[in-house]
Amino acid sequence: QVQLVESGGGLVQAGGSLTLSCAASDSTFRRNAIGWYRQTLGLQRALVARITSTGSTAYADSVKGRFAIFRDNAKNTVYLQMNSLKPEDTAVYYCRAFVIDYSDALIGSWGQGTQVTVSS
């Protein structure tokens, strides 16, 4: 099954931007929908953005208009472009692959994630 590795997190001021990367171990990930989740200490992980194998996207209301998810199949990578960042976006961000495009069933397990910290 495909393995995913997150990167690109860091410390940024409120209003700034970051781009996260989710790199897949092989090209089979092209058949999978990919989601970006985030988790703040003490809270459950929440799905913030999702992209299907054909490029359709969906976003949580909290990030709509500020975040953009896109994929580069030639690089086996899915990105999360985050703009107008707010302190409440501070979290560990994870990516996961879904079994099929419009299913909530996930493949594999949670990785290390990448920390995003937004200072006010």
Short mmCIF file of C-alpha atoms in Angstrom, two decimals:
data_model
loop_
_atom_site.label_atom_id
_atom_site.label_comp_id
_atom_site.label_asym_id
_atom_site.label_seq_id
_atom_site.Cartn_x
_atom_site.Cartn_y
_atom_site.Cartn_z
CA GLN A 1 0.00 0.00 0.00
CA VAL A 2 1.11 3.55 -0.65
CA GLN A 3 3.19 5.30 2.01
CA LEU A 4 2.88 9.05 2.51
CA VAL A 5 5.32 11.49 4.12
CA GLU A 6 4.39 15.03 5.15
CA SER A 7 6.76 18.00 5.10
CA GLY A 8 6.84 21.76 4.82
CA GLY A 9 5.60 22.89 8.19
CA GLY A 10 7.15 25.68 10.19
CA LEU A 11 6.64 28.88 12.12
CA VAL A 12 4.89 31.74 10.36
CA GLN A 13 3.28 34.99 11.41
CA ALA A 14 -0.44 35.50 11.18
CA GLY A 15 -1.38 36.49 7.64
CA GLY A 16 1.50 34.55 6.16
CA SER A 17 1.60 31.51 3.91
CA LEU A 18 3.01 28.00 3.89
CA THR A 19 2.87 25.12 1.47
CA LEU A 20 2.80 21.59 2.81
CA SER A 21 3.85 18.56 0.78
CA CYS A 22 2.59 14.99 0.95
CA ALA A 23 4.99 12.72 -0.94
CA ALA A 24 3.89 9.25 -1.96
CA SER A 25 6.13 6.21 -2.13
CA ASP A 26 4.96 5.22 -5.58
CA SER A 27 2.74 6.25 -8.43
CA THR A 28 -0.17 4.05 -7.38
CA PHE A 29 -1.30 6.97 -5.22
CA ARG A 30 -2.63 8.56 -8.41
CA ARG A 31 -5.64 6.31 -8.08
CA ASN A 32 -6.40 7.55 -4.55
CA ALA A 33 -8.16 10.51 -3.11
CA ILE A 34 -5.88 12.27 -0.63
CA GLY A 35 -6.88 14.24 2.43
CA TRP A 36 -5.08 16.69 4.66
CA TYR A 37 -6.00 16.50 8.33
CA ARG A 38 -4.90 18.55 11.29
CA GLN A 39 -4.79 17.97 14.99
CA THR A 40 -4.46 20.49 17.77
CA LEU A 41 -3.26 19.26 21.15
CA GLY A 42 -6.10 17.61 23.01
CA LEU A 43 -8.51 17.62 20.09
CA GLN A 44 -9.43 15.04 17.47
CA ARG A 45 -7.94 15.11 14.02
CA ALA A 46 -10.11 16.97 11.55
CA LEU A 47 -10.19 16.79 7.78
CA VAL A 48 -9.42 20.19 6.27
CA ALA A 49 -9.05 19.45 2.56
CA ARG A 50 -9.53 16.58 0.19
CA ILE A 51 -8.73 15.94 -3.47
CA THR A 52 -10.00 13.06 -5.58
CA SER A 53 -7.99 11.08 -8.10
CA THR A 54 -9.51 13.27 -10.83
CA GLY A 55 -8.78 16.56 -9.07
CA SER A 56 -12.09 17.47 -7.46
CA THR A 57 -11.58 19.28 -4.18
CA ALA A 58 -13.45 19.90 -0.96
CA TYR A 59 -12.62 22.01 2.10
CA ALA A 60 -13.67 22.44 5.68
CA ASP A 61 -15.54 25.69 6.23
CA SER A 62 -12.77 26.94 8.51
CA VAL A 63 -10.22 26.99 5.68
CA LYS A 64 -12.39 27.60 2.63
CA GLY A 65 -11.05 30.47 0.56
CA ARG A 66 -7.68 30.40 2.32
CA PHE A 67 -6.32 26.89 1.66
CA ALA A 68 -5.91 25.12 -1.66
CA ILE A 69 -5.17 21.45 -2.22
CA PHE A 70 -3.67 20.28 -5.48
CA ARG A 71 -1.73 17.32 -6.78
CA ASP A 72 1.23 16.83 -9.09
CA ASN A 73 1.01 13.24 -10.23
CA ALA A 74 4.34 13.50 -12.07
CA LYS A 75 5.98 14.11 -8.69
CA ASN A 76 3.75 11.72 -6.73
CA THR A 77 2.94 14.62 -4.43
CA VAL A 78 -0.12 16.39 -3.05
CA TYR A 79 0.25 19.93 -1.75
CA LEU A 80 -1.67 22.10 0.66
CA GLN A 81 -1.20 25.79 -0.04
CA MET A 82 -2.16 27.74 3.09
CA ASN A 83 -2.69 31.49 2.85
CA SER A 84 -3.89 34.12 5.31
CA LEU A 85 -2.88 31.90 8.17
CA LYS A 86 -4.43 32.44 11.58
CA PRO A 87 -3.23 31.39 15.03
CA GLU A 88 -6.08 28.89 15.14
CA ASP A 89 -4.51 27.08 12.16
CA THR A 90 -1.71 26.01 14.49
CA ALA A 91 -1.69 22.20 14.49
CA VAL A 92 0.10 19.10 13.34
CA TYR A 93 -0.92 18.41 9.74
CA TYR A 94 -1.20 14.91 8.31
CA CYS A 95 -2.04 13.49 4.92
CA ARG A 96 -3.79 10.19 4.26
CA ALA A 97 -5.01 8.26 1.25
CA PHE A 98 -8.60 7.12 0.94
CA VAL A 99 -9.54 3.66 -0.32
CA ILE A 100 -11.64 5.13 -3.11
CA ASP A 101 -12.54 8.66 -4.14
CA TYR A 102 -15.75 9.25 -2.19
CA SER A 103 -15.19 6.89 0.71
CA ASP A 104 -14.12 7.83 4.22
CA ALA A 105 -12.14 4.60 4.61
CA LEU A 106 -8.43 5.26 4.91
CA ILE A 107 -5.39 3.33 3.72
CA GLY A 108 -2.46 2.66 6.03
CA SER A 109 -1.74 4.52 9.27
CA TRP A 110 -0.95 7.99 10.56
CA GLY A 111 2.53 9.30 9.87
CA GLN A 112 4.62 11.79 11.82
CA GLY A 113 2.83 14.80 10.42
CA THR A 114 4.31 18.25 10.06
CA GLN A 115 3.95 21.00 12.65
CA VAL A 116 2.51 24.35 11.62
CA THR A 117 2.70 27.17 14.16
CA VAL A 118 1.11 30.54 13.46
CA SER A 119 2.12 33.36 15.75
CA SER A 120 -0.11 36.34 16.40
#
